[in-house]
Amino acid sequence: MSSASLTHGETNLADFPPVQQSRTGFWFIGLIAATAWCAAALVIGGLPDIDDFERTGLLAKIAAGIAGTLFFFAVGEQITGFTTPAKLRNAGPWLLLTGLALTAWELTTAKYTLLPRPFFASPQALLEVFTDDYPRLGDSVWNSVRLLAGGYVIGAAVGFSLGVAIGWSRAIGYWAHPVLRLIGPLPATAWLPVAFFAFPSSHNASTFLIALATGFPVTVLTWSGVAGVNKAFYDVARTMGASQRFLVLKVAIPAAMPSVFVGLFMGLGASFSVLVVAEMMGVKSGLGWYLQWAQGWAAYANMYAALLVMALMCTGLITLLFRLRDRLLAWQKGLVQW
Amino acid sequence: MVGNLAEQQPTAGARVDVVDVSHRFDFDGKALPVLNRVSLRIAPNELVSLLGPSGCGKSTLLRLVAGLETPTIGTISADGDRITGPHPSRVVMFQDPTLYPWRTVKANVSLGLEARGLLRRQAHRVDEALQLVGLTQFATAYPHQLSGGMAQRVSLARALVNDPKLLLLDEPLGKLDSMTRMTMQQELVALWQRSGFTGLLVTHDVEEAVFMSNRVIVLSDRPATIKADIRIDLPFPRHRGDPRLAELRRQILGVLGLDTDW
Ligand SMILES: Nc1ncnc2c1ncn2[C@@H]1O[C@H](COP(=O)(O)OP(=O)(O)O)[C@@H](O)[C@H]1O
Ligand SMILES: [Mg+2]
């Protein structure tokens, strides 16, 4: 047989990522960024504050530390002979911009009253929240994550199972479809009054709402994924003796996974907004509650700190989901990079 | 190149009896007759080609023999047992490779053994099947990394790993470029000669039918009836330039009503 002759010519494994440019030598942008951070440190430490901020010294030290590190990487390469990490080099323009922005922010809020206080908090006030109020902030993050994870996992699991069932069984689809159409598009937050009344604790009620918000997109996209599976995939498995169970677990579900992940991403986004609303309205803990508490006391710096932490939490969770998807769907071509 | 998978099989191919089969589909609420009283006996280890105009019902007949669908009227049996559903002894290879994109080449080939819970005991068969089609090197590749010809080879390996008594081929080479196609025609014939399966090959290519099979069944337009049943008693391996093949080809084109154009 002559199969070997053809197989070699057809090699098609060239799916390599573009080659990472490894520039070396003097890092010019790094040096400018170092200068910007140096200026920030000088402004923060050198000029008198308009108020008695407690963390001015620490902030100046941090800025100086960043300036020093950047300076080291910018010129150190010539002296010590190691290479600056490509990622750091790549971030050069951003580092420059943030250095300049910090200087401007410091000048307008802490050194001169150019922006109305207290709504515009100064950098050192924000830093102070992290250094002094971290127990409460950390506690809030922990409570938020716990509440979110509980609701999300329940919602995703129920939505996934329901979606597979609807996609697979005509009978289940018959009963579930109208209910899903009526209730699904309703924003989960509309259930808030009912939920807080019906559940024994506000924690349970919030878990339910988050599960609801997550469950709908996961159900619909799992369902559409299962319904869209190439029918020939089933024929192939059936002629080889596959059972119904095999067809569901080894054909329908893996084939539907890309669609399921779209649902999981949408569900995660929806769950964030329900989480914040639920925490503001009922649960007396978590970042949503912290935000509202800070606003009530006109503690704007605390509010910004909580917003920042919340952003980090949300992006962290999305990143986690992306990682999971990249691992499970490695077989797919052209995945979006996060 | 041919591993022992093909040689270690003393099993004979299946005998297939298609008895007075008619079939129709529901199409827009109306009945669409596709097969009209088709009767056909395929002897063990024969390689039979089904030839006919597009849309006449070739694939339908193949699906009925595979047990993927049940005929409206008539019976089909394999070795005397009536076919009522799919069975791993009758494996289909489709025009599209229909590999599972989430499985590696090796995992795709393992499919049949895995579905029947035999994978752990017979894992070596997967490697043998891969070796048989010359893709051992690509065991860990994903389908999107393969060319059309390679993908169809994987599909063949996936069918052969089940040790079928009847291999049903629905235009398996239809989408390949002509060079790959000719190579794979030769490979399929060689494989069929070495191993013990009965083959039923749907094709729309007269050349392919006369080159590969012992018998060519020509079907009419829809609803399909058997128009001609032509034996080809030439030994394998055959040569494409053989004047007897050219003569057979002319004869079959005549049955199809295409002789004047060619
Ligand atoms: N599942 C189906 N439902 C309705 N009509 C079908 C179905 N499968 C095939 N047909 C029709 O049956 C006829 C024969 O189809 P097929 O056997 O695929 O033809 P071919 O000879 O080209 O393989 C076509 O007209 C096609 O439209
Ligand atoms: Mg067809």
XYZ file of C-alpha atoms and ligand atoms in Angstrom:
628
model
C 0.000 0.000 0.000
C 1.221 3.430 -0.776
C -0.419 5.378 2.013
C 2.824 6.465 3.638
C 3.884 8.387 0.584
C 0.922 10.720 0.831
C 0.686 11.171 4.561
C 4.020 12.934 4.821
C 3.316 15.490 2.144
C 0.076 16.427 3.861
C 1.464 17.463 7.212
C -0.636 20.331 8.361
C 0.341 20.876 11.944
C 1.573 24.439 11.514
C -0.687 26.124 14.029
C 2.093 27.939 15.807
C 1.482 31.233 17.587
C 3.356 34.203 16.147
C 6.923 34.284 17.355
C 7.359 36.456 20.424
C 9.696 39.306 19.655
C 12.536 39.249 22.112
C 14.028 42.693 21.940
C 17.095 43.327 23.976
C 19.290 46.286 24.723
C 18.551 49.690 26.153
C 14.913 50.081 27.244
C 14.166 53.702 26.423
C 10.476 53.805 27.378
C 11.413 52.146 30.654
C 13.746 54.976 31.472
C 11.076 57.595 30.746
C 8.550 55.629 32.821
C 11.084 55.492 35.653
C 11.429 59.277 35.407
C 7.647 59.708 35.556
C 7.405 57.552 38.665
C 10.337 59.404 40.161
C 8.465 62.663 39.560
C 5.405 61.168 41.222
C 7.466 60.154 44.251
C 8.997 63.644 44.488
C 5.620 65.373 44.198
C 4.042 63.069 46.797
C 6.907 63.251 49.269
C 8.128 66.779 48.591
C 5.099 69.046 48.433
C 2.992 69.751 51.524
C -0.457 68.081 51.757
C -3.613 70.169 52.005
C -4.894 67.910 54.780
C -3.280 65.575 57.314
C -3.211 62.393 55.222
C -1.653 59.473 57.050
C -0.198 57.447 54.223
C 1.603 60.108 52.190
C 5.000 58.731 53.239
C 4.127 55.146 52.307
C 2.756 56.192 48.942
C 5.923 58.153 48.201
C 7.995 55.105 49.100
C 5.932 52.871 46.834
C 6.274 55.303 43.931
C 10.003 55.565 44.554
C 10.229 51.772 44.687
C 8.513 51.449 41.327
C 10.741 54.170 39.882
C 13.819 52.343 41.157
C 12.707 48.993 39.777
C 11.977 50.495 36.371
C 15.302 52.296 36.364
C 17.033 49.054 37.235
C 15.378 47.194 34.352
C 15.906 50.091 31.939
C 19.649 50.363 32.349
C 20.559 47.252 34.332
C 20.593 45.136 31.226
C 23.824 46.716 30.011
C 25.492 46.368 33.367
C 24.448 42.965 34.684
C 23.733 41.246 31.380
C 20.301 39.716 32.118
C 17.294 40.376 29.892
C 14.261 42.418 30.871
C 11.149 40.216 30.853
C 9.258 40.730 27.582
C 6.003 41.281 29.424
C 7.483 44.170 31.401
C 8.934 45.715 28.257
C 5.563 45.400 26.626
C 3.924 47.225 29.525
C 6.326 50.183 29.197
C 3.877 52.722 27.724
C 1.270 51.765 30.320
C 3.779 52.228 33.131
C 4.657 55.653 31.789
C 1.002 56.645 31.552
C 0.171 55.451 35.071
C 3.175 57.323 36.477
C 2.006 60.534 34.856
C -1.609 59.934 35.883
C -0.631 59.370 39.492
C 1.330 62.612 39.511
C -1.628 64.522 38.104
C -4.085 62.877 40.484
C -1.819 63.622 43.451
C -1.414 67.271 42.444
C -5.128 67.891 41.893
C -6.437 66.171 45.003
C -3.739 66.064 47.702
C -1.509 69.045 47.044
C -3.891 71.670 45.624
C -7.682 71.701 45.954
C -8.318 71.757 42.238
C -11.054 69.131 42.342
C -14.018 69.214 44.755
C -13.480 67.263 47.951
C -14.395 64.782 49.344
C -15.857 63.254 46.190
C -12.443 63.232 44.555
C -10.362 61.229 46.968
C -6.593 61.457 46.951
C -4.300 58.509 46.162
C -3.028 58.299 49.738
C -6.604 58.245 51.059
C -7.270 55.248 48.838
C -4.071 53.620 50.027
C -5.141 54.250 53.586
C -8.312 52.229 53.035
C -6.225 49.237 52.041
C -3.742 49.594 54.887
C -6.277 50.368 57.626
C -9.600 48.854 56.601
C -8.323 45.638 55.069
C -10.027 43.305 57.574
C -13.464 44.592 56.670
C -12.633 44.784 52.959
C -11.189 41.274 52.938
C -14.183 39.976 54.821
C -16.477 41.579 52.246
C -14.594 39.970 49.369
C -14.777 36.589 51.069
C -18.529 36.925 51.663
C -19.161 38.080 48.101
C -17.152 35.258 46.578
C -18.870 32.688 48.775
C -22.337 33.924 47.937
C -21.536 34.217 44.247
C -19.869 30.819 44.012
C -22.760 29.079 45.735
C -25.387 30.620 43.484
C -23.329 30.333 40.335
C -22.446 26.677 40.788
C -26.064 25.769 41.532
C -27.348 27.828 38.603
C -24.753 26.482 36.181
C -25.337 22.863 37.237
C -29.125 23.118 37.060
C -29.008 25.106 33.806
C -26.620 22.618 32.217
C -28.688 19.588 33.217
C -31.912 21.243 32.167
C -30.426 22.334 28.854
C -29.198 18.813 28.077
C -32.570 17.360 29.064
C -34.526 19.813 26.911
C -32.186 19.348 23.974
C -32.334 15.581 24.243
C -35.899 14.759 25.191
C -38.857 15.955 23.201
C -41.189 15.414 26.168
C -39.127 17.492 28.568
C -38.754 20.143 25.892
C -42.527 20.272 25.455
C -43.097 21.164 29.114
C -40.003 23.224 29.771
C -39.986 25.392 26.679
C -43.027 27.612 27.443
C -41.961 28.059 31.066
C -38.476 28.999 29.990
C -39.805 31.468 27.444
C -42.045 33.167 29.964
C -39.721 33.303 32.937
C -36.268 33.275 31.398
C -36.118 36.815 30.007
C -37.361 38.314 33.283
C -34.407 39.976 35.034
C -33.565 37.955 38.123
C -33.632 41.119 40.215
C -37.386 41.400 39.571
C -37.750 38.404 41.874
C -36.006 40.260 44.682
C -39.083 41.154 46.761
C -40.572 37.681 46.352
C -37.300 35.961 47.088
C -36.533 37.914 50.257
C -40.043 37.145 51.443
C -40.096 33.477 50.466
C -36.680 32.356 51.700
C -35.775 31.911 55.355
C -32.627 34.016 55.098
C -31.440 36.778 52.825
C -28.402 34.639 52.041
C -30.611 31.869 50.698
C -32.706 34.350 48.768
C -29.606 35.856 47.150
C -28.219 32.436 46.295
C -31.508 31.670 44.590
C -31.440 34.920 42.611
C -27.854 34.425 41.472
C -28.643 30.833 40.483
C -31.638 32.085 38.524
C -29.618 34.737 36.698
C -26.922 32.187 35.850
C -29.291 29.369 35.037
C -31.233 30.983 32.220
C -28.412 31.675 29.747
C -26.708 28.404 30.625
C -29.929 26.470 29.991
C -30.685 28.144 26.690
C -27.171 27.854 25.313
C -26.709 24.261 26.466
C -30.015 23.410 24.882
C -29.133 25.088 21.605
C -25.727 23.429 21.686
C -27.239 19.984 22.119
C -29.942 20.633 19.528
C -27.326 21.806 17.024
C -25.143 18.711 17.156
C -24.413 17.321 13.707
C -26.835 14.394 13.313
C -24.169 12.411 11.498
C -22.182 12.298 14.762
C -24.992 10.233 16.258
C -25.210 7.962 13.197
C -21.511 7.225 13.433
C -21.716 6.265 17.090
C -24.938 4.303 16.657
C -23.556 2.095 13.915
C -20.681 1.253 16.240
C -22.964 0.061 18.989
C -23.264 3.143 21.204
C -25.966 3.198 23.877
C -28.239 6.181 24.521
C -26.129 6.987 27.542
C -23.004 7.047 25.399
C -24.721 9.280 22.853
C -25.598 11.821 25.545
C -22.385 11.749 27.554
C -19.813 11.187 24.836
C -21.390 12.806 21.790
C -24.058 15.385 22.624
C -22.362 16.989 25.621
C -18.822 17.340 24.242
C -20.211 18.649 20.963
C -22.295 21.218 22.851
C -19.453 22.447 25.087
C -18.473 25.530 23.039
C -22.050 26.735 23.260
C -22.259 25.807 26.944
C -19.279 28.035 27.638
C -20.928 30.983 25.933
C -23.806 30.429 28.351
C -21.436 30.166 31.314
C -19.826 33.504 30.405
C -23.180 35.206 30.008
C -24.357 33.666 33.264
C -21.279 34.904 35.108
C -21.853 38.443 33.882
C -25.491 38.314 34.933
C -24.583 36.863 38.313
C -22.260 39.812 39.093
C -25.005 42.373 38.781
C -27.461 40.293 40.803
C -24.819 39.808 43.479
C -24.246 43.532 43.905
C -27.950 44.351 43.964
C -28.721 41.539 46.391
C -25.931 42.680 48.715
C -27.120 46.267 48.590
C -30.752 45.358 49.179
C -30.723 42.511 51.652
C -27.537 40.768 52.642
C -25.618 42.798 55.183
C -22.193 41.740 53.964
C -20.119 41.590 50.843
C -18.682 44.214 48.534
C -22.083 45.527 47.441
C -22.953 46.181 51.040
C -19.527 47.756 51.673
C -20.093 50.099 48.743
C -23.404 51.214 50.087
C -22.112 51.541 53.616
C -19.227 53.702 52.395
C -21.563 55.897 50.414
C -23.796 56.334 53.469
C -20.819 57.661 55.450
C -19.577 59.729 52.517
C -16.382 57.657 52.746
C -15.569 58.069 49.092
C -12.095 56.647 49.280
C -13.568 53.451 50.718
C -16.090 53.366 47.919
C -13.394 53.597 45.248
C -11.332 50.982 47.003
C -14.322 48.632 47.056
C -15.010 49.314 43.383
C -11.410 48.525 42.539
C -11.499 45.310 44.530
C -14.783 44.354 42.915
C -13.356 44.933 39.452
C -10.378 42.747 40.327
C -12.658 40.056 41.684
C -14.877 40.025 38.586
C -12.020 40.028 36.128
C -10.304 37.336 38.176
C -13.353 35.088 37.985
C -13.791 35.697 34.265
C -10.113 34.872 33.761
C -10.591 31.662 35.712
C -13.483 30.679 33.457
C -11.416 31.469 30.364
C -8.623 29.267 31.669
C -11.058 26.434 32.249
C -12.461 26.836 28.757
C -9.022 26.937 27.131
C -8.182 23.738 28.928
C -11.410 21.909 28.045
C -11.794 23.224 24.518
C -8.174 23.053 23.436
C -9.374 21.194 20.346
C -11.189 24.257 19.036
C -9.573 26.556 16.544
C -9.379 30.318 16.912
C -10.451 30.818 20.519
C -10.716 34.422 21.755
C -7.813 35.313 23.988
C -8.649 37.057 27.260
C 2.154 -1.116 5.830
C -0.778 -3.456 6.384
C -0.744 -4.496 10.028
C -1.955 -7.763 11.430
C -5.418 -6.317 12.070
C -6.317 -7.138 8.502
C -4.625 -10.517 8.411
C -5.659 -12.050 11.693
C -9.321 -12.154 10.738
C -10.576 -15.498 9.578
C -14.166 -14.228 9.800
C -16.102 -14.229 6.577
C -18.027 -11.232 5.381
C -21.758 -11.077 5.789
C -24.300 -12.171 3.240
C -26.911 -9.503 2.658
C -30.428 -10.098 1.389
C -32.537 -7.152 0.373
C -36.014 -8.531 -0.308
C -38.589 -6.452 -2.109
C -37.724 -3.230 -0.299
C -39.673 -0.044 -0.915
C -39.108 3.097 1.098
C -40.619 6.536 1.281
C -40.009 9.691 3.254
C -42.393 12.332 4.460
C -41.502 15.429 2.572
C -43.577 18.595 3.088
C -46.472 16.444 4.310
C -46.416 14.368 1.134
C -45.014 10.894 0.701
C -41.794 10.873 -1.302
C -41.168 7.379 -2.702
C -37.432 6.784 -2.829
C -36.984 3.053 -3.347
C -39.339 0.903 -5.383
C -39.246 -2.885 -4.865
C -35.509 -3.295 -4.711
C -34.277 -6.867 -4.320
C -30.624 -7.686 -4.077
C -28.473 -10.485 -2.770
C -24.872 -9.781 -1.890
C -22.683 -12.826 -1.375
C -20.124 -12.966 1.456
C -16.926 -11.080 0.657
C -18.294 -9.445 -2.455
C -17.534 -5.803 -3.128
C -20.597 -4.323 -4.759
C -20.946 -0.811 -6.120
C -24.221 1.066 -6.172
C -24.331 3.501 -9.023
C -27.090 5.884 -9.931
C -28.090 9.471 -10.575
C -27.856 11.972 -7.751
C -30.821 11.857 -5.367
C -32.082 8.495 -6.572
C -31.875 6.809 -3.179
C -28.407 5.262 -2.986
C -27.644 6.653 0.457
C -31.112 5.694 1.605
C -30.561 2.074 0.620
C -27.230 2.122 2.425
C -28.791 3.547 5.593
C -31.459 0.863 5.478
C -28.829 -1.865 5.208
C -26.930 -0.237 8.090
C -30.085 -0.388 10.187
C -30.091 3.388 10.727
C -33.607 3.407 9.264
C -36.259 0.740 8.763
C -37.719 0.155 5.297
C -41.360 1.080 4.792
C -41.994 -2.240 3.043
C -39.833 -5.326 2.665
C -37.030 -6.873 4.696
C -33.293 -6.724 4.802
C -31.242 -9.394 6.493
C -27.608 -10.092 7.162
C -26.606 -13.766 7.252
C -30.290 -14.598 7.505
C -30.997 -12.380 10.531
C -33.382 -9.553 9.916
C -31.805 -6.117 10.342
C -33.829 -4.023 12.797
C -31.237 -1.560 14.021
C -27.593 -0.587 13.775
C -24.989 -3.135 14.771
C -21.221 -2.822 15.125
C -20.690 -5.634 12.621
C -22.055 -3.261 9.961
C -20.098 -0.062 9.921
C -20.712 2.951 7.713
C -18.124 5.291 6.319
C -19.722 8.526 5.152
C -18.777 11.045 2.505
C -17.724 13.475 5.219
C -15.213 12.009 7.628
C -17.502 13.105 10.535
C -14.644 12.862 12.990
C -15.408 14.233 16.428
C -13.458 17.502 16.555
C -13.012 17.263 20.336
C -11.227 13.928 20.109
C -7.708 13.251 18.943
C -7.172 10.963 15.975
C -6.516 8.070 18.297
C -9.573 8.757 20.432
C -11.688 8.980 17.293
C -10.472 5.592 16.155
C -11.194 4.198 19.618
C -14.834 5.235 19.386
C -16.404 1.883 18.543
C -14.422 -0.076 21.119
C -15.167 2.542 23.749
C -18.880 2.523 22.960
C -19.002 -1.221 23.490
C -16.791 -1.201 26.589
C -13.998 -3.128 24.872
C -11.372 -0.432 24.827
C -9.391 -1.604 27.820
C -8.991 -5.159 26.573
C -8.486 -4.377 22.901
C -6.571 -1.102 22.939
C -3.916 -2.615 20.668
C -6.469 -2.774 17.867
C -6.558 1.016 17.762
C -2.827 1.210 17.115
C -3.101 -1.488 14.486
C -5.886 0.339 12.695
C -3.871 3.558 12.726
C -0.887 1.720 11.349
C -3.073 0.183 8.662
C -3.997 3.611 7.303
C -0.499 5.016 7.850
C -1.358 7.626 10.454
C 0.480 6.388 13.530
C 2.425 9.643 13.609
C -0.774 11.653 13.866
C -2.346 9.746 16.728
C -2.382 12.810 18.966
C -3.459 15.346 16.320
C -6.912 16.889 16.324
C -9.159 16.604 13.252
C -8.767 20.295 12.332
C -5.070 19.631 11.880
C -5.638 16.999 9.182
C -6.067 17.273 5.436
C -9.192 15.873 3.773
C -7.447 12.680 2.726
C -5.972 12.088 6.170
C -9.322 12.710 7.830
C -10.960 10.161 5.554
C -8.214 7.680 6.404
C -8.944 8.181 10.096
C -12.594 7.587 9.351
C -11.627 4.331 7.644
C -9.507 3.269 10.607
C -12.406 4.096 12.916
C -14.618 1.761 10.872
C -12.070 -1.056 10.598
C -11.281 -1.185 14.283
C -14.735 -2.705 14.779
C -13.807 -5.668 12.635
C -16.941 -5.276 10.490
C -18.451 -8.145 8.535
C -20.076 -5.572 6.281
C -18.483 -2.258 5.405
C -20.890 0.292 3.984
C -19.192 3.082 2.089
C -21.262 6.123 1.135
C -19.187 7.976 -1.467
C -16.231 7.905 0.927
C -13.861 9.354 -1.647
C -16.317 11.810 -3.165
C -14.741 14.945 -1.784
C -11.090 14.066 -2.197
C -8.792 15.450 -4.854
C -8.225 13.058 -7.765
C -4.738 11.941 -6.747
C -5.623 11.118 -3.182
C -8.739 9.499 -4.502
C -6.909 7.119 -6.824
C -4.489 6.137 -4.084
C -7.297 5.456 -1.672
C -9.215 3.408 -4.227
C -6.211 1.118 -4.490
C -5.802 0.992 -0.737
C -9.438 0.138 -0.157
C -9.314 -2.705 -2.671
C -6.116 -4.065 -1.141
C -7.633 -3.849 2.314
C -10.802 -5.572 1.229
C -8.805 -8.369 -0.380
C -6.785 -8.994 2.739
C -9.526 -8.778 5.315
C -12.802 -10.554 5.435
C -15.620 -8.132 4.947
C -18.381 -7.698 2.444
C -18.373 -4.249 0.900
C -21.185 -2.101 -0.387
C -19.894 1.041 -2.044
C -22.106 3.926 -3.090
C -20.515 6.033 -5.757
C -21.467 8.296 -8.607
C -18.207 7.625 -10.406
C -18.445 4.888 -13.038
C -14.679 4.664 -13.260
C -14.419 4.034 -9.529
C -17.176 1.417 -9.622
C -15.587 -0.666 -12.374
C -12.097 -0.297 -10.944
C -13.009 -1.388 -7.448
C -15.877 -3.848 -7.445
C -16.922 -7.375 -8.433
C -20.384 -6.211 -9.261
C -22.022 -2.946 -10.233
C -25.690 -2.335 -9.506
C -27.136 0.515 -11.559
C -30.178 2.241 -10.090
C -32.799 4.217 -11.965
C -34.016 7.728 -11.172
C -36.125 8.191 -8.037
C -37.956 6.081 -6.989
C -35.015 3.785 -7.584
C -35.339 0.362 -9.122
C -32.480 -1.854 -10.218
C -31.758 -1.141 -13.858
C -28.745 -3.369 -14.348
C -26.635 -5.803 -12.374
C -23.238 -6.193 -13.995
C -20.569 -8.665 -12.911
C -16.958 -7.682 -13.272
C -14.910 -10.832 -13.317
C -11.505 -9.263 -13.630
C -8.765 -10.118 -11.178
C -7.262 -7.621 -8.744
C -5.107 -5.613 -8.804
C -6.600 -4.048 -11.882
C -5.016 -1.538 -14.169
C -6.751 1.678 -14.996
C -5.723 1.431 -18.631
C -7.245 -2.047 -19.081
C -9.394 -1.978 -22.262
C -11.885 -4.375 -20.652
C -12.553 -1.767 -17.952
C -13.074 0.874 -20.627
C -15.564 -1.390 -22.352
C -17.452 -2.012 -19.086
C -17.483 1.674 -18.397
C -18.990 2.355 -21.819
C -21.605 -0.315 -21.219
C -22.620 1.138 -17.833
C -22.769 4.673 -19.171
C -25.100 3.256 -21.807
C -27.404 1.916 -19.082
C -27.333 5.347 -17.455
C -28.217 6.919 -20.806
C -24.984 8.887 -20.992
C -23.218 7.000 -23.785
C -23.779 9.557 -26.511
C -22.224 12.378 -24.480
C -19.062 10.437 -23.755
N -34.579 12.075 6.043
C -35.155 12.403 4.874
N -36.359 13.020 4.861
C -36.940 13.333 3.682
N -36.408 13.098 2.489
C -35.210 12.507 2.432
C -34.527 12.130 3.617
N -33.338 11.562 3.261
C -33.311 11.582 1.916
N -34.425 12.143 1.411
C -34.755 12.293 0.011
O -34.639 11.040 -0.603
C -34.095 11.159 -1.892
C -32.909 10.220 -2.027
O -31.876 10.658 -1.181
P -30.472 9.925 -1.104
O -30.682 8.497 -0.811
O -29.641 10.684 -0.160
O -29.931 10.115 -2.579
P -28.515 9.741 -3.200
O -28.801 8.704 -4.224
O -27.989 10.964 -3.855
O -27.639 9.271 -2.107
C -33.726 12.609 -2.095
O -34.704 13.190 -2.910
C -33.776 13.197 -0.705
O -34.244 14.507 -0.762
Mg -25.945 10.145 -1.193
